[in-house]
Amino acid sequence: MSELQLKSQRFRREREEDWRRLEKLVDKAEKRSAGALSDADILAMPVLYRSTLSALSVARATSLDQALIEYLESLAARAYFFVYGSRSTPLERLTAFFAHDWPLGVRSMWRETLIALAVTLLGAGVAWGLIASDPDWFYGFVNPGLAGERDPTASAAALRATLYHQEGSEGLSFFATMLFTHNASVALTAFALGFALGVPTIIILLMNGAMLGAMLHVFFSKGVGFEFGGWLLIHGVTELFAIVLAGAAGLRIGWAVAFPGDRSRLVSVSDAGRGAGAAMMGVVIMLMLAGLLEGFGRQLISSDLLRYAIAAGTAVIWGAYFYAPRPARMAR
Amino acid sequence: MTAAELSAEARKRRRSLITPEGIDLRLEIASVGQRLGALTIDLLIIIGVIIGFTVFSMVVLGAMGRTSGEMVAVIWLLGLFLLRNGYFLAFEMSARAATPGKRAMGLRVAARDGGRLRFEAIFTRNVLRELELFLPLSAMLAIPLSGGGGDVDGWIYVLGLVWCAVFVFLPLFNADKLRAGDLVAGTWVLRAPRQKLLRDMADDNAAHQPNLVFTPAQLDAYGIKELQVLEQVLRTRDKPTVRAVADRIAAKIDFARGDVTDLEFLRAYYHAIRGRLESRLLMGRRRKDKFDLS
């Protein structure tokens, strides 16, 4: 019997146990999570992985057992993704995201942020100018359903009333949630559309700016501009900043697609995607906070000065968080 | 014929990934069909959960009355948002790096540079799904339903569809089957199915039989490709096939079988020819098939 055995058969018989052990570990890690592995498993994994990898290269060179080679290829690939994949816990990733990735992503697109801001202001300026010449333009920029009774025909008193209406806390959490999901979808779309060379992103930013300009004109022309500022900025600092950042992230992707420079388009796009992706996750968080401020803060706080104070506070916090100098990051 | 075509197709989708240990893992890119299948499964799951969740919310709303209505509505709205945006994220974050649909098709997401799959990458590739999937879908549904009138609307609608189609059909037009999200995130989707270790067919030839000895000339009749076909025949053990193959081989190598059964003959021949080809492999000669006379 033993002299009848092929070398490849003996090879397989001797190593098989290790492979099965590795397979079991990978199964366990994939079915549950990396946390399901004991310390001994974690230590054994790379050793088993390397021995399987070397068995694969031996098998490719010496064995004609097709089933064996296919098995080893699939096992080695699965173990590779685990051994060289990310094994950090969700908490570690979360910390790294808040401490480094998010501010870094935002800071790295300061140029695009300025452009997105300029485009928004341009939209606002144009809308203001057009409405000043002919109030009917207002309906071209603002969705009537969204405006409610805040249109050019309203009286100053009516406008003022819309800024302070107290409806109690009833209905507020639903309102906040709705605002958040709506704004987040808009921001995510603005980002995704950046891939189409950034043109639709610019259009979304312009439209957003135009709506802002139209509302500003209505309130300022009736002399309730100061109050409107407080009403808008308490959450608007966070929300407008988030939308500008989403636009900036979209522009960055669009720019990388259109003008890759020395690198290949593929490399250029995926590089841009990395920073912009981190910034976009941050944008969703910012919009969640803005939704809370809008739904609760604005409806419960009706003092103009307090509203302005909160607006200034959020501006300082975001500015410091993103752009304040900080110690150089340790290499990972 | 079809088998050869299939393997050529598979070879076209094969990508080499060299591990830091210097070994090529020879990964396979998922085909568009497999990915479409995975997506369909995922969408069906999402739609099913949405329906279930909505019905559940209504039942709760009915049971608890109007006082708690707002809370239920908030949870419902947030739940839908999470489902639409979080389903793919959460599953692709896991160790398997695959949604249930991808798991069913044996696929997984991986970073194109072979490094670790970063969270930002998963986030980005799924945000772009908005552009590739949800936006065209809602455009296709919304515009005809809104009943837009004039010719201009019609043209804009067509242009919009063409515009969307560029992104939707992107995976068909590149070799790596990347969709826009993969492009931006630096990822690709690979086939990495779980594979069982099948029996070694050489183990079946347990007893050495004196009437089943082959001469070197008889063993040189075939190469590696034929050996692997024979392995497959032995594995499936379909009676008529075994008989046909045994007859064919016996005729080709001019072997008098006597009272040996077909299966025994094939097992012995498989064992012998594998031994011969493997020992030549050790000498650095890989005989591809029977036409390879090197």
XYZ file of C-alpha atoms in Angstrom:
626
model
C 0.000 0.000 0.000
C 2.603 2.554 1.000
C 4.833 1.995 -2.011
C 1.790 2.425 -4.155
C 1.168 5.878 -2.782
C 2.003 8.871 -4.920
C 4.124 11.660 -3.514
C 1.231 14.055 -3.943
C -1.058 11.762 -1.959
C 1.400 11.597 0.918
C 1.890 15.355 0.772
C -1.810 15.899 1.066
C -2.235 13.412 3.894
C 0.488 15.014 5.981
C -0.737 18.602 5.620
C -4.465 18.044 5.514
C -4.996 18.541 9.223
C -3.499 22.044 9.160
C -5.705 23.049 6.277
C -8.834 21.828 7.989
C -7.878 23.761 11.091
C -7.368 26.939 9.106
C -10.649 26.374 7.308
C -12.433 26.064 10.623
C -10.875 29.293 11.914
C -11.763 31.223 8.759
C -15.297 29.858 8.890
C -15.646 30.996 12.459
C -14.264 34.451 11.734
C -16.510 34.907 8.714
C -19.671 33.555 10.303
C -19.424 35.573 13.434
C -16.663 38.146 13.710
C -12.983 38.476 14.403
C -13.961 38.813 18.046
C -15.186 35.207 18.119
C -11.601 33.941 17.827
C -9.664 33.216 20.989
C -6.148 34.557 21.486
C -4.695 31.178 20.594
C -6.688 31.181 17.348
C -5.484 34.662 16.469
C -1.901 33.607 17.002
C -2.321 30.383 15.053
C -3.995 32.024 12.085
C -0.981 33.654 10.366
C 1.138 30.549 10.890
C -1.494 28.281 9.382
C -2.069 30.794 6.600
C 1.605 30.820 5.632
C 1.896 27.066 5.699
C -1.224 26.783 3.529
C 0.203 29.301 1.117
C 3.435 27.377 0.805
C 1.453 24.153 0.400
C -0.414 25.853 -2.433
C 2.755 26.710 -4.257
C 4.123 23.173 -3.721
C 0.845 21.666 -4.907
C 0.813 23.814 -8.018
C 4.292 22.621 -8.868
C 3.997 18.936 -8.003
C 0.409 17.746 -7.732
C -2.086 17.017 -10.471
C -4.980 16.623 -8.053
C -7.260 19.345 -9.390
C -9.635 19.265 -6.417
C -6.761 19.848 -4.037
C -5.431 22.874 -5.919
C -8.861 24.458 -6.180
C -9.466 23.921 -2.481
C -6.127 25.423 -1.504
C -6.625 28.423 -3.783
C -9.990 29.229 -2.279
C -8.810 28.665 1.282
C -5.661 30.755 0.793
C -7.675 33.622 -0.694
C -10.198 33.591 2.138
C -7.447 33.491 4.748
C -5.536 36.227 2.923
C -8.466 38.608 3.169
C -8.694 37.912 6.847
C -4.979 38.078 7.674
C -4.318 41.210 5.632
C -7.797 42.668 5.955
C -8.755 45.042 8.668
C -8.962 43.406 12.026
C -9.505 46.543 14.042
C -12.617 46.620 16.173
C -15.470 48.947 15.206
C -14.636 51.153 18.193
C -11.030 51.638 17.048
C -12.208 52.506 13.571
C -14.728 54.958 14.962
C -12.084 56.678 17.065
C -9.700 56.908 14.131
C -12.481 58.329 12.012
C -13.341 61.124 14.413
C -9.756 61.860 15.410
C -8.117 61.822 11.974
C -9.940 60.703 8.886
C -12.858 63.079 8.966
C -11.009 66.378 9.628
C -8.218 65.275 7.301
C -10.667 64.532 4.506
C -12.377 67.903 4.946
C -9.114 69.814 5.168
C -7.679 68.172 2.080
C -10.481 69.585 -0.044
C -10.288 73.215 1.057
C -9.988 74.362 -2.541
C -13.146 72.566 -3.602
C -14.878 73.819 -0.447
C -14.134 77.418 -1.427
C -15.411 76.792 -4.951
C -18.603 75.155 -3.658
C -19.123 78.086 -1.284
C -18.574 80.557 -4.111
C -21.080 78.717 -6.309
C -23.662 78.748 -3.518
C -23.137 82.478 -2.955
C -23.353 83.072 -6.687
C -26.711 81.298 -6.762
C -27.911 83.372 -3.815
C -26.682 86.610 -5.390
C -28.312 85.936 -8.732
C -31.618 85.009 -7.123
C -31.520 88.144 -4.972
C -30.832 90.347 -7.975
C -33.560 88.782 -10.099
C -36.184 88.978 -7.380
C -35.238 92.589 -6.675
C -36.038 93.412 -10.294
C -39.184 91.289 -10.501
C -40.702 89.550 -7.432
C -42.301 86.884 -9.608
C -38.889 85.264 -9.952
C -39.373 84.100 -6.397
C -41.628 81.289 -7.565
C -38.951 80.162 -9.987
C -36.553 79.437 -7.171
C -38.617 78.295 -4.234
C -40.916 75.346 -4.131
C -44.292 76.813 -3.037
C -44.980 73.879 -0.723
C -41.730 74.518 1.102
C -42.250 78.267 1.331
C -45.627 78.067 3.031
C -46.844 81.595 3.654
C -43.325 83.020 3.350
C -43.615 84.605 -0.083
C -43.182 88.166 -1.389
C -46.857 88.989 -0.926
C -46.810 88.296 2.800
C -46.794 91.189 5.246
C -43.928 91.809 7.642
C -46.077 90.765 10.597
C -47.027 87.480 8.941
C -43.398 86.789 8.100
C -42.360 87.548 11.641
C -44.988 85.158 12.913
C -43.588 82.271 10.872
C -40.239 82.714 12.591
C -41.516 82.259 16.118
C -44.548 80.067 15.988
C -44.709 77.913 19.051
C -46.220 74.545 18.434
C -44.895 73.030 21.635
C -42.746 69.958 21.386
C -45.566 68.078 19.697
C -44.550 66.817 16.243
C -41.000 68.056 16.544
C -39.146 64.757 16.536
C -40.951 63.622 13.412
C -40.170 66.962 11.798
C -36.484 66.662 12.712
C -36.250 63.144 11.363
C -37.909 64.112 8.122
C -35.575 67.063 7.628
C -32.571 64.895 8.307
C -33.469 62.098 5.902
C -34.382 64.624 3.190
C -31.220 66.680 3.558
C -29.017 63.601 3.793
C -30.428 62.225 0.552
C -29.843 65.546 -1.190
C -26.265 65.711 0.074
C -25.520 62.099 -0.866
C -26.939 62.672 -4.340
C -24.864 65.834 -4.763
C -21.786 63.804 -3.897
C -22.656 60.837 -6.110
C -23.430 63.118 -9.037
C -19.920 64.514 -8.783
C -18.818 61.441 -10.680
C -20.612 62.851 -13.712
C -17.770 65.365 -14.097
C -19.169 67.551 -11.315
C -21.690 69.394 -13.485
C -24.866 68.191 -11.704
C -23.219 68.942 -8.361
C -22.729 72.551 -9.387
C -26.348 72.732 -10.504
C -27.560 71.416 -7.142
C -25.364 73.930 -5.321
C -26.646 76.772 -7.490
C -30.258 75.783 -6.870
C -29.655 75.516 -3.155
C -27.994 78.935 -3.159
C -30.796 80.446 -5.233
C -33.406 79.228 -2.784
C -31.430 80.775 0.040
C -31.085 84.063 -1.825
C -34.798 84.159 -2.596
C -35.794 83.649 1.045
C -33.234 86.195 2.218
C -34.603 88.783 -0.162
C -38.185 88.257 0.979
C -37.334 88.770 4.613
C -34.801 91.563 4.193
C -37.057 93.581 1.914
C -39.748 93.471 4.624
C -37.327 94.521 7.335
C -37.275 91.268 9.282
C -33.841 90.264 8.021
C -32.180 90.221 11.417
C -34.768 87.877 12.886
C -34.662 85.684 9.816
C -30.882 85.419 10.213
C -31.278 83.962 13.665
C -34.012 81.608 12.542
C -31.899 80.381 9.653
C -28.439 80.278 11.139
C -29.171 78.364 14.335
C -29.098 75.201 12.276
C -28.056 76.736 8.955
C -24.408 77.090 9.866
C -24.179 73.324 10.243
C -26.562 72.444 7.432
C -25.238 74.824 4.798
C -21.675 73.929 5.684
C -22.535 70.239 5.300
C -24.130 70.793 1.900
C -21.166 72.883 0.756
C -18.865 70.079 1.882
C -20.942 67.481 0.053
C -20.732 69.608 -3.070
C -16.987 69.987 -2.560
C -16.577 66.217 -2.278
C -18.568 65.772 -5.486
C -16.474 68.399 -7.259
C -13.311 66.680 -6.129
C -14.426 63.377 -7.657
C -15.558 65.125 -10.828
C -12.227 66.925 -11.081
C -10.326 63.666 -10.633
C -12.376 62.048 -13.404
C -11.987 64.950 -15.804
C -8.380 65.909 -15.102
C -6.398 62.977 -13.710
C -3.039 64.657 -14.341
C -0.024 62.365 -14.534
C -1.756 59.378 -13.001
C -4.147 57.014 -14.642
C -7.784 58.006 -14.365
C -8.516 54.942 -12.260
C -5.847 55.725 -9.663
C -6.719 59.392 -9.620
C -10.412 58.698 -8.994
C -9.906 56.149 -6.257
C -7.412 58.450 -4.505
C -9.899 61.296 -4.591
C -12.638 58.919 -3.460
C -10.778 58.027 -0.282
C -10.642 61.514 1.239
C -13.997 62.563 -0.149
C -15.650 59.413 1.236
C -14.482 60.186 4.772
C -15.701 63.758 4.441
C -19.077 62.520 3.207
C -19.589 60.281 6.218
C -18.947 63.367 8.298
C -21.497 65.288 6.254
C -24.185 62.777 7.167
C -23.351 63.234 10.851
C -23.436 67.029 10.481
C -26.843 66.842 8.826
C -28.132 64.697 11.657
C -27.043 67.381 14.141
C -28.513 70.100 11.923
C -31.807 68.225 11.824
C -31.857 68.101 15.625
C -31.020 71.797 15.909
C -33.677 72.654 13.369
C -36.387 70.427 14.768
C -35.830 71.086 18.450
C -33.458 73.998 18.985
C -35.158 76.379 16.622
C -38.685 75.604 17.697
C -37.956 75.771 21.424
C -35.613 78.788 21.451
C -37.260 81.981 20.254
C -34.770 84.606 21.435
C -32.873 86.085 18.480
C -29.698 86.664 20.434
C -29.665 83.133 21.769
C -30.192 81.827 18.251
C -27.273 83.891 16.983
C -25.123 82.742 19.882
C -25.794 79.108 19.066
C -25.061 79.771 15.390
C -21.746 81.433 16.263
C -20.943 78.580 18.640
C -21.453 75.919 15.993
C -19.403 77.939 13.498
C -16.476 78.158 15.919
C -16.707 74.481 16.826
C -16.777 73.241 13.227
C -14.048 75.652 12.156
C -11.750 74.607 14.971
C -12.477 70.920 14.506
C -11.711 70.915 10.799
C -9.111 73.575 10.279
C -7.311 74.260 13.569
C -3.677 73.143 13.451
C -3.045 69.926 15.314
C -0.027 67.736 16.040
C 1.113 65.652 13.097
C -0.553 62.289 12.958
C 1.435 59.244 13.917
C 2.117 56.872 11.048
C 0.029 53.745 11.278
C -15.927 22.354 -26.729
C -18.163 24.120 -24.242
C -15.827 23.228 -21.407
C -12.917 24.763 -23.304
C -14.915 27.919 -23.943
C -15.868 28.117 -20.305
C -12.297 27.844 -19.131
C -11.210 30.499 -21.641
C -13.919 32.764 -20.225
C -12.722 32.054 -16.704
C -9.143 32.755 -17.700
C -10.183 36.133 -19.034
C -11.661 37.001 -15.660
C -8.622 35.820 -13.726
C -6.517 38.461 -12.008
C -3.284 37.866 -10.227
C -2.918 39.104 -6.698
C 0.591 38.567 -5.370
C 0.565 38.203 -1.604
C 3.434 39.682 0.413
C 4.708 36.103 0.613
C 5.181 36.220 -3.155
C 2.473 33.771 -4.158
C -0.104 34.489 -6.809
C -3.616 33.921 -5.473
C -5.157 33.930 -8.970
C -8.421 35.583 -8.063
C -11.453 35.610 -10.273
C -13.497 38.729 -11.085
C -17.220 38.259 -10.580
C -19.186 38.308 -13.815
C -21.921 40.849 -14.461
C -24.527 38.081 -14.306
C -23.400 36.970 -10.866
C -23.466 40.527 -9.599
C -26.884 41.152 -11.036
C -28.094 37.996 -9.307
C -26.621 39.154 -6.014
C -28.202 42.590 -6.364
C -31.585 41.066 -7.148
C -31.463 38.936 -4.016
C -30.469 41.945 -1.922
C -33.215 44.133 -3.343
C -35.806 41.427 -2.734
C -34.645 41.163 0.871
C -34.812 44.945 1.306
C -38.275 45.187 -0.229
C -39.479 42.281 1.903
C -38.160 43.901 5.065
C -39.710 47.257 4.122
C -43.108 45.654 3.633
C -42.841 43.684 6.871
C -41.606 46.720 8.762
C -44.400 48.920 7.442
C -47.083 46.401 8.327
C -45.552 45.976 11.772
C -45.488 49.764 12.297
C -49.149 50.011 11.330
C -50.091 47.239 13.707
C -48.174 48.922 16.521
C -49.774 52.229 15.634
C -53.193 50.627 15.739
C -52.532 48.946 19.055
C -51.014 51.917 20.850
C -53.320 54.602 19.580
C -52.546 58.130 18.484
C -50.555 59.160 21.536
C -47.464 57.205 20.541
C -48.034 57.795 16.844
C -45.185 60.227 16.461
C -42.642 57.874 17.971
C -43.707 55.089 15.619
C -43.488 57.445 12.654
C -39.987 58.557 13.626
C -38.816 54.987 13.988
C -40.411 54.070 10.671
C -38.793 56.964 8.808
C -35.368 56.356 10.337
C -35.720 52.638 9.712
C -36.345 53.188 6.014
C -33.401 55.541 5.765
C -31.138 53.059 7.547
C -32.349 50.186 5.413
C -31.765 51.994 2.162
C -28.348 53.315 3.093
C -27.159 50.985 5.809
C -27.973 47.505 4.505
C -25.064 47.279 2.076
C -22.759 49.192 4.418
C -23.280 46.954 7.416
C -22.934 43.677 5.570
C -19.918 44.718 3.544
C -18.241 45.921 6.742
C -18.381 42.409 8.180
C -15.513 39.926 7.947
C -17.137 38.297 4.932
C -17.253 41.675 3.101
C -20.438 40.615 1.336
C -24.180 41.194 1.516
C -26.458 38.135 1.773
C -26.964 38.299 -1.994
C -23.242 38.302 -2.633
C -22.769 35.493 -0.145
C -25.308 33.403 -1.987
C -23.424 33.957 -5.231
C -20.017 33.376 -3.611
C -18.829 36.934 -4.108
C -17.008 39.415 -1.929
C -15.795 42.997 -2.086
C -12.058 43.613 -1.961
C -9.716 46.562 -2.310
C -8.207 46.744 -5.776
C -4.694 47.297 -4.478
C -4.878 44.119 -2.388
C -4.694 46.098 0.836
C -7.300 46.219 3.533
C -10.816 47.234 2.673
C -11.326 50.604 4.312
C -14.608 51.777 5.748
C -14.532 54.918 3.602
C -14.245 52.736 0.520
C -17.331 50.727 1.448
C -19.204 53.909 2.252
C -18.237 55.552 -1.026
C -19.077 52.579 -3.219
C -22.504 52.349 -1.658
C -23.251 56.068 -1.805
C -22.617 55.929 -5.539
C -25.224 53.210 -5.757
C -27.629 56.132 -5.371
C -26.463 57.431 -8.735
C -26.361 54.083 -10.484
C -29.468 52.424 -9.161
C -31.925 54.485 -7.142
C -31.747 57.654 -9.211
C -32.396 55.951 -12.581
C -35.108 53.844 -10.973
C -36.916 56.815 -9.474
C -36.431 58.792 -12.681
C -37.942 55.998 -14.721
C -40.885 55.695 -12.372
C -41.485 59.332 -11.518
C -41.421 61.120 -14.848
C -44.060 59.149 -16.763
C -46.250 59.108 -13.660
C -46.132 62.876 -13.259
C -47.668 63.065 -16.731
C -45.408 65.784 -18.118
C -46.944 67.313 -21.238
C -44.942 68.908 -24.038
C -42.244 67.671 -26.393
C -39.498 69.360 -24.403
C -40.223 67.238 -21.353
C -40.102 64.145 -23.493
C -36.686 65.043 -24.848
C -35.339 65.874 -21.435
C -36.662 62.577 -20.212
C -34.879 60.673 -22.974
C -31.662 62.579 -22.369
C -31.919 61.814 -18.670
C -32.364 58.138 -19.394
C -29.314 58.101 -21.667
C -27.362 59.970 -19.034
C -28.338 57.427 -16.383
C -27.679 54.526 -18.725
C -24.038 55.535 -19.022
C -23.590 54.822 -15.322
C -25.912 51.865 -15.102
C -24.160 49.992 -17.888
C -20.629 50.986 -16.956
C -19.752 47.482 -15.634
C -20.403 46.002 -19.065
C -17.724 48.137 -20.656
C -14.621 47.466 -18.647
C -12.566 44.346 -18.185
C -12.717 44.385 -14.401
C -16.525 44.810 -14.356
C -16.186 47.912 -12.193
C -19.262 49.976 -11.551
C -18.955 53.685 -10.847
C -18.902 53.038 -7.099
C -16.057 50.560 -7.466
C -14.149 53.039 -9.588
C -14.353 55.816 -7.041
C -13.876 53.645 -3.972
C -10.952 51.663 -5.391
C -12.667 48.319 -4.885
C -13.690 45.372 -7.021
C -15.922 42.372 -6.568
C -14.317 38.962 -6.625
C -15.515 35.415 -6.605
C -14.371 33.743 -3.425
C -16.711 30.818 -2.848
C -16.249 28.399 0.017
C -14.823 25.204 -1.376
C -14.902 21.794 0.268
C -11.845 19.584 0.119
C -12.974 16.789 -2.185
C -11.581 13.307 -1.984
C -8.356 12.540 -3.785
C -9.414 10.147 -6.542
C -6.042 8.419 -6.386
C -6.998 7.140 -2.907
C -9.592 4.825 -4.434
C -7.035 2.608 -6.068
C -6.497 0.727 -2.821
C -5.174 -2.644 -3.834
C -2.337 -3.250 -6.195
C -3.502 -5.673 -8.853
C -0.929 -7.580 -10.878
C -3.118 -7.698 -13.981
C -3.361 -3.880 -14.056
C 0.186 -2.858 -14.942
C 0.789 -0.374 -17.717
C 3.812 0.061 -19.891
C 5.451 3.517 -20.207
C 4.160 3.785 -23.759
C 0.591 3.201 -22.562
C 1.008 5.895 -19.929
C 2.344 8.417 -22.423
C -0.907 8.393 -24.366
C -2.404 11.309 -22.427
C -1.491 14.633 -20.825
C -2.684 16.711 -17.864
C -5.881 17.936 -19.478
C -7.075 14.389 -20.133
C -6.060 13.395 -16.608
C -8.300 16.067 -15.168
C -11.202 14.971 -17.331
C -10.663 11.439 -16.079
C -10.634 12.752 -12.491
C -14.010 14.326 -13.125
C -15.391 11.115 -14.631
C -14.259 9.116 -11.612
C -15.758 11.680 -9.266
C -19.206 11.705 -10.837
C -19.167 7.940 -11.524
C -21.942 8.076 -14.076
C -22.227 4.453 -15.292
C -22.601 4.962 -19.076
C -19.842 7.587 -19.108
C -17.486 5.333 -17.153
C -18.145 2.526 -19.609
C -17.605 4.708 -22.672
C -14.434 6.277 -21.322
C -13.008 2.895 -20.280
C -13.668 1.430 -23.703
C -12.127 4.424 -25.397
C -8.966 4.383 -23.304
C -8.528 0.623 -23.527
C -8.823 0.849 -27.308
C -6.402 3.741 -27.546
C -3.666 2.207 -25.414
C -4.400 -1.269 -26.713
C -4.919 -2.862 -23.314
C -6.519 -6.262 -22.772
C -8.741 -5.791 -19.726
C -9.808 -9.368 -19.112
C -12.397 -9.562 -16.332
C -11.463 -6.252 -14.673
C -14.445 -3.939 -14.215
C -14.546 -0.573 -15.950
C -14.249 1.378 -12.738
C -11.301 -0.614 -11.436
C -9.534 -0.228 -14.740
C -10.048 3.527 -14.807
C -8.933 3.931 -11.201
C -5.764 2.006 -11.780
C -5.055 3.894 -14.969
C -5.723 7.247 -13.309
C -3.369 6.368 -10.501
C -0.631 5.162 -12.817
C -0.817 8.047 -15.263
C -0.929 10.602 -12.462
C 2.194 9.076 -10.954
C 3.949 9.288 -14.291
C 2.887 12.860 -15.078
C 3.722 14.023 -11.569
C 7.189 12.572 -11.666
C 7.750 14.322 -14.985
C 6.400 17.495 -13.359
C 9.126 17.194 -10.751
C 11.631 17.210 -13.587
C 10.082 20.445 -14.782
C 8.109 19.011 -17.694
C 4.426 19.865 -17.675
C 2.669 17.983 -20.418
C -0.419 20.039 -21.148
C -2.449 17.509 -23.138
C -2.087 14.531 -25.398
C -0.889 16.668 -28.319
C 1.968 18.100 -26.284
C 4.907 15.903 -27.232
C 7.720 17.798 -25.515
